[in-house]
């Protein structure tokens, strides 16, 4: 829900929209707009600390991180602000799935199975009010935090199962 709110704010907040009319930016970039791409995937990763005595940062490695990076890069190609992998999509409730639209099936890595790509349409043309989207049949849909919470706490959602089974994650 937080990503959808961010996307909505990027396309509705006056102080952000002013940048589209900034003459200095328009002189350098035709039809300037602020765009951000987000990708969501569900899978395991290894966390490691890198840095020095003065600063330590977390770094994440693994095939699922690589896939998520590929998904984020693909947002530009598909012209959508958000891509969801099939691994994440399969764990969503029917209610949340009803907001999603499948856009393609892609084989990112030759030795891995193809990934189904989904998006949730939250573009300026479909935004009707704060965090509200309009479906293609013009019916308004209010995205509710409760729906997402129910979806994530559903025992069939793999992250919930991992949290319940893995002692290290719960502590």
PDB file of C-alpha atoms in Angstrom:
ATOM      1  CA  UNK A   1       0.000   0.000   0.000  1.00  0.00           C
ATOM      2  CA  UNK A   2       2.856   2.406   0.771  1.00  0.00           C
ATOM      3  CA  UNK A   3       4.219   2.108  -2.787  1.00  0.00           C
ATOM      4  CA  UNK A   4       0.792   2.855  -4.238  1.00  0.00           C
ATOM      5  CA  UNK A   5       0.534   5.895  -1.975  1.00  0.00           C
ATOM      6  CA  UNK A   6       3.946   7.105  -3.154  1.00  0.00           C
ATOM      7  CA  UNK A   7       2.991   6.673  -6.806  1.00  0.00           C
ATOM      8  CA  UNK A   8      -0.295   8.483  -6.207  1.00  0.00           C
ATOM      9  CA  UNK A   9       1.445  11.371  -4.439  1.00  0.00           C
ATOM     10  CA  UNK A  10       3.996  11.712  -7.248  1.00  0.00           C
ATOM     11  CA  UNK A  11       1.097  12.286  -9.637  1.00  0.00           C
ATOM     12  CA  UNK A  12      -1.211  14.398  -7.464  1.00  0.00           C
ATOM     13  CA  UNK A  13       0.845  16.607  -5.099  1.00  0.00           C
ATOM     14  CA  UNK A  14       1.032  20.247  -6.234  1.00  0.00           C
ATOM     15  CA  UNK A  15       4.570  20.809  -4.927  1.00  0.00           C
ATOM     16  CA  UNK A  16       5.813  17.838  -6.989  1.00  0.00           C
ATOM     17  CA  UNK A  17       3.714  18.668 -10.068  1.00  0.00           C
ATOM     18  CA  UNK A  18       5.307  22.154 -10.171  1.00  0.00           C
ATOM     19  CA  UNK A  19       8.508  20.528 -11.417  1.00  0.00           C
ATOM     20  CA  UNK A  20       6.694  19.607 -14.655  1.00  0.00           C
ATOM     21  CA  UNK A  21       6.309  23.340 -15.374  1.00  0.00           C
ATOM     22  CA  UNK A  22       9.794  24.430 -14.280  1.00  0.00           C
ATOM     23  CA  UNK A  23      11.283  26.347 -17.232  1.00  0.00           C
ATOM     24  CA  UNK A  24      14.884  25.338 -16.423  1.00  0.00           C
ATOM     25  CA  UNK A  25      13.966  21.652 -16.481  1.00  0.00           C
ATOM     26  CA  UNK A  26      11.790  22.027 -19.587  1.00  0.00           C
ATOM     27  CA  UNK A  27      14.676  23.704 -21.431  1.00  0.00           C
ATOM     28  CA  UNK A  28      16.852  20.647 -20.790  1.00  0.00           C
ATOM     29  CA  UNK A  29      14.216  17.888 -20.924  1.00  0.00           C
ATOM     30  CA  UNK A  30      11.146  17.947 -23.159  1.00  0.00           C
ATOM     31  CA  UNK A  31       7.917  16.973 -21.338  1.00  0.00           C
ATOM     32  CA  UNK A  32       9.755  16.540 -18.032  1.00  0.00           C
ATOM     33  CA  UNK A  33       7.996  14.361 -15.449  1.00  0.00           C
ATOM     34  CA  UNK A  34       9.107  12.752 -12.221  1.00  0.00           C
ATOM     35  CA  UNK A  35       8.995   8.980 -12.573  1.00  0.00           C
ATOM     36  CA  UNK A  36       9.915   6.218 -10.184  1.00  0.00           C
ATOM     37  CA  UNK A  37       9.888   2.475 -10.789  1.00  0.00           C
ATOM     38  CA  UNK A  38       9.187  -0.105  -8.089  1.00  0.00           C
ATOM     39  CA  UNK A  39       9.395  -3.900  -8.108  1.00  0.00           C
ATOM     40  CA  UNK A  40       8.050  -6.396  -5.598  1.00  0.00           C
ATOM     41  CA  UNK A  41       9.099 -10.030  -5.429  1.00  0.00           C
ATOM     42  CA  UNK A  42       8.971 -12.707  -2.750  1.00  0.00           C
ATOM     43  CA  UNK A  43      11.999 -14.874  -2.073  1.00  0.00           C
ATOM     44  CA  UNK A  44      15.011 -15.490   0.114  1.00  0.00           C
ATOM     45  CA  UNK A  45      18.210 -13.430   0.292  1.00  0.00           C
ATOM     46  CA  UNK A  46      21.450 -13.366   2.260  1.00  0.00           C
ATOM     47  CA  UNK A  47      22.134 -10.218   4.287  1.00  0.00           C
ATOM     48  CA  UNK A  48      25.669  -9.091   4.936  1.00  0.00           C
ATOM     49  CA  UNK A  49      27.321  -6.056   6.486  1.00  0.00           C
ATOM     50  CA  UNK A  50      29.795  -4.075   4.398  1.00  0.00           C
ATOM     51  CA  UNK A  51      31.686  -0.912   5.191  1.00  0.00           C
ATOM     52  CA  UNK A  52      34.310   0.363   7.576  1.00  0.00           C
ATOM     53  CA  UNK A  53      34.675   1.146  11.285  1.00  0.00           C
ATOM     54  CA  UNK A  54      32.902   4.466  10.646  1.00  0.00           C
ATOM     55  CA  UNK A  55      30.000   3.327   8.530  1.00  0.00           C
ATOM     56  CA  UNK A  56      28.356  -0.050   8.022  1.00  0.00           C
ATOM     57  CA  UNK A  57      25.686  -0.749   5.418  1.00  0.00           C
ATOM     58  CA  UNK A  58      23.572  -3.805   4.843  1.00  0.00           C
ATOM     59  CA  UNK A  59      23.921  -5.581   1.526  1.00  0.00           C
ATOM     60  CA  UNK A  60      21.603  -8.258   0.162  1.00  0.00           C
ATOM     61  CA  UNK A  61      22.650 -11.009  -2.238  1.00  0.00           C
ATOM     62  CA  UNK A  62      20.912 -13.862  -3.981  1.00  0.00           C
ATOM     63  CA  UNK A  63      18.998 -14.836  -7.088  1.00  0.00           C
ATOM     64  CA  UNK A  64      15.803 -13.233  -5.783  1.00  0.00           C
ATOM     65  CA  UNK A  65      17.566  -9.881  -5.413  1.00  0.00           C
ATOM     66  CA  UNK A  66      18.791 -10.186  -9.015  1.00  0.00           C
ATOM     67  CA  UNK A  67      15.255 -10.911 -10.213  1.00  0.00           C
ATOM     68  CA  UNK A  68      13.885  -7.937  -8.278  1.00  0.00           C
ATOM     69  CA  UNK A  69      16.495  -5.693  -9.913  1.00  0.00           C
ATOM     70  CA  UNK A  70      15.478  -7.004 -13.343  1.00  0.00           C
ATOM     71  CA  UNK A  71      11.825  -6.308 -12.508  1.00  0.00           C
ATOM     72  CA  UNK A  72      12.641  -2.732 -11.501  1.00  0.00           C
ATOM     73  CA  UNK A  73      14.574  -2.207 -14.749  1.00  0.00           C
ATOM     74  CA  UNK A  74      11.587  -3.596 -16.674  1.00  0.00           C
ATOM     75  CA  UNK A  75       9.252  -0.905 -15.291  1.00  0.00           C
ATOM     76  CA  UNK A  76      10.858   1.469 -17.795  1.00  0.00           C
ATOM     77  CA  UNK A  77      10.296  -0.876 -20.742  1.00  0.00           C
ATOM     78  CA  UNK A  78       6.654  -1.485 -19.860  1.00  0.00           C
ATOM     79  CA  UNK A  79       5.983   2.139 -18.912  1.00  0.00           C
ATOM     80  CA  UNK A  80       4.475   1.212 -15.542  1.00  0.00           C
ATOM     81  CA  UNK A  81       5.530   2.426 -12.102  1.00  0.00           C
ATOM     82  CA  UNK A  82       5.075  -0.945 -10.384  1.00  0.00           C
ATOM     83  CA  UNK A  83       5.803  -4.563 -11.312  1.00  0.00           C
ATOM     84  CA  UNK A  84       4.943  -7.598  -9.218  1.00  0.00           C
ATOM     85  CA  UNK A  85       6.409 -11.053  -9.754  1.00  0.00           C
ATOM     86  CA  UNK A  86       4.257 -14.164  -9.929  1.00  0.00           C
ATOM     87  CA  UNK A  87       5.832 -15.361  -6.659  1.00  0.00           C
ATOM     88  CA  UNK A  88       4.395 -12.357  -4.855  1.00  0.00           C
ATOM     89  CA  UNK A  89       1.133 -12.338  -6.826  1.00  0.00           C
ATOM     90  CA  UNK A  90       0.356 -15.952  -5.895  1.00  0.00           C
ATOM     91  CA  UNK A  91       0.479 -15.055  -2.210  1.00  0.00           C
ATOM     92  CA  UNK A  92      -2.027 -12.213  -2.490  1.00  0.00           C
ATOM     93  CA  UNK A  93      -5.673 -12.489  -1.504  1.00  0.00           C
ATOM     94  CA  UNK A  94      -8.361 -12.578  -4.205  1.00  0.00           C
ATOM     95  CA  UNK A  95      -9.316  -9.034  -3.229  1.00  0.00           C
ATOM     96  CA  UNK A  96      -5.824  -7.665  -3.890  1.00  0.00           C
ATOM     97  CA  UNK A  97      -5.437  -9.822  -7.014  1.00  0.00           C
ATOM     98  CA  UNK A  98      -8.503  -8.069  -8.436  1.00  0.00           C
ATOM     99  CA  UNK A  99      -6.458  -4.844  -8.574  1.00  0.00           C
ATOM    100  CA  UNK A 100      -3.646  -6.537 -10.524  1.00  0.00           C
ATOM    101  CA  UNK A 101      -3.279  -6.853 -14.275  1.00  0.00           C
ATOM    102  CA  UNK A 102      -0.979  -9.439 -15.895  1.00  0.00           C
ATOM    103  CA  UNK A 103       1.143  -7.736 -18.530  1.00  0.00           C
ATOM    104  CA  UNK A 104       3.665 -10.309 -19.727  1.00  0.00           C
ATOM    105  CA  UNK A 105       5.614 -13.513 -19.149  1.00  0.00           C
ATOM    106  CA  UNK A 106       9.378 -13.057 -19.348  1.00  0.00           C
ATOM    107  CA  UNK A 107      12.378 -15.366 -19.082  1.00  0.00           C
ATOM    108  CA  UNK A 108      14.964 -13.156 -17.360  1.00  0.00           C
ATOM    109  CA  UNK A 109      17.562 -15.894 -16.844  1.00  0.00           C
ATOM    110  CA  UNK A 110      18.186 -18.841 -19.209  1.00  0.00           C
ATOM    111  CA  UNK A 111      18.475 -21.387 -16.396  1.00  0.00           C
ATOM    112  CA  UNK A 112      15.339 -20.209 -14.514  1.00  0.00           C
ATOM    113  CA  UNK A 113      11.638 -20.584 -15.354  1.00  0.00           C
ATOM    114  CA  UNK A 114       9.740 -17.693 -16.938  1.00  0.00           C
ATOM    115  CA  UNK A 115       8.227 -15.069 -14.619  1.00  0.00           C
ATOM    116  CA  UNK A 116       4.686 -13.745 -14.992  1.00  0.00           C
ATOM    117  CA  UNK A 117       4.618  -9.965 -14.547  1.00  0.00           C
ATOM    118  CA  UNK A 118       1.734  -8.075 -12.963  1.00  0.00           C
ATOM    119  CA  UNK A 119       1.048  -4.409 -12.319  1.00  0.00           C
ATOM    120  CA  UNK A 120      -1.515  -2.275 -10.539  1.00  0.00           C
ATOM    121  CA  UNK A 121      -2.617   0.645 -12.687  1.00  0.00           C
ATOM    122  CA  UNK A 122      -2.055   3.857 -10.738  1.00  0.00           C
ATOM    123  CA  UNK A 123      -1.297   6.353 -13.497  1.00  0.00           C
ATOM    124  CA  UNK A 124      -2.432  10.002 -13.601  1.00  0.00           C
ATOM    125  CA  UNK A 125      -5.231   9.116 -16.022  1.00  0.00           C
ATOM    126  CA  UNK A 126      -6.799   6.593 -13.638  1.00  0.00           C
ATOM    127  CA  UNK A 127      -6.255   8.372 -10.329  1.00  0.00           C
ATOM    128  CA  UNK A 128      -9.522   9.899  -9.186  1.00  0.00           C
ATOM    129  CA  UNK A 129      -8.698  10.999  -5.649  1.00  0.00           C
ATOM    130  CA  UNK A 130      -6.326  10.307  -2.804  1.00  0.00           C
ATOM    131  CA  UNK A 131      -5.146   6.659  -3.158  1.00  0.00           C
ATOM    132  CA  UNK A 132      -8.220   5.766  -5.162  1.00  0.00           C
ATOM    133  CA  UNK A 133      -8.004   4.168  -8.579  1.00  0.00           C
ATOM    134  CA  UNK A 134     -10.570   3.782 -11.298  1.00  0.00           C
ATOM    135  CA  UNK A 135     -10.956   0.420 -12.993  1.00  0.00           C
ATOM    136  CA  UNK A 136     -11.397   0.095 -16.741  1.00  0.00           C
ATOM    137  CA  UNK A 137     -15.165  -0.312 -16.221  1.00  0.00           C
ATOM    138  CA  UNK A 138     -15.078   3.141 -14.482  1.00  0.00           C
ATOM    139  CA  UNK A 139     -16.016   1.763 -11.060  1.00  0.00           C
ATOM    140  CA  UNK A 140     -14.112   3.393  -8.197  1.00  0.00           C
ATOM    141  CA  UNK A 141     -11.939   1.158  -6.040  1.00  0.00           C
ATOM    142  CA  UNK A 142     -10.633   2.299  -2.679  1.00  0.00           C
ATOM    143  CA  UNK A 143      -7.455   0.470  -1.705  1.00  0.00           C
ATOM    144  CA  UNK A 144      -7.721  -0.343   1.975  1.00  0.00           C
ATOM    145  CA  UNK A 145      -4.891  -1.110   4.349  1.00  0.00           C
ATOM    146  CA  UNK A 146      -7.078  -3.788   5.969  1.00  0.00           C
ATOM    147  CA  UNK A 147      -7.280  -5.710   2.670  1.00  0.00           C
ATOM    148  CA  UNK A 148      -3.498  -5.758   2.350  1.00  0.00           C
ATOM    149  CA  UNK A 149      -3.031  -6.736   5.992  1.00  0.00           C
ATOM    150  CA  UNK A 150      -5.531  -9.591   5.645  1.00  0.00           C
ATOM    151  CA  UNK A 151      -3.747 -10.701   2.496  1.00  0.00           C
ATOM    152  CA  UNK A 152      -0.345 -10.742   4.169  1.00  0.00           C
ATOM    153  CA  UNK A 153      -1.603 -12.517   7.304  1.00  0.00           C
ATOM    154  CA  UNK A 154      -3.327 -15.178   5.219  1.00  0.00           C
ATOM    155  CA  UNK A 155      -1.653 -18.520   6.124  1.00  0.00           C
ATOM    156  CA  UNK A 156      -1.332 -19.250   2.387  1.00  0.00           C
ATOM    157  CA  UNK A 157       0.881 -16.171   1.943  1.00  0.00           C
ATOM    158  CA  UNK A 158       4.402 -17.588   1.943  1.00  0.00           C
ATOM    159  CA  UNK A 159       5.994 -14.767   3.957  1.00  0.00           C
ATOM    160  CA  UNK A 160       3.504 -15.380   6.784  1.00  0.00           C
ATOM    161  CA  UNK A 161       4.365 -19.062   6.750  1.00  0.00           C
ATOM    162  CA  UNK A 162       8.097 -18.308   6.859  1.00  0.00           C
ATOM    163  CA  UNK A 163       7.634 -15.940   9.799  1.00  0.00           C
ATOM    164  CA  UNK A 164       5.606 -18.545  11.720  1.00  0.00           C
ATOM    165  CA  UNK A 165       8.076 -21.363  11.028  1.00  0.00           C
ATOM    166  CA  UNK A 166      11.442 -19.612  11.256  1.00  0.00           C
ATOM    167  CA  UNK A 167      12.485 -18.802  14.820  1.00  0.00           C
ATOM    168  CA  UNK A 168      15.263 -16.435  13.659  1.00  0.00           C
ATOM    169  CA  UNK A 169      12.820 -14.283  11.683  1.00  0.00           C
ATOM    170  CA  UNK A 170      10.385 -13.989  14.613  1.00  0.00           C
ATOM    171  CA  UNK A 171      13.049 -12.863  17.120  1.00  0.00           C
TER     172      UNK A 171
END
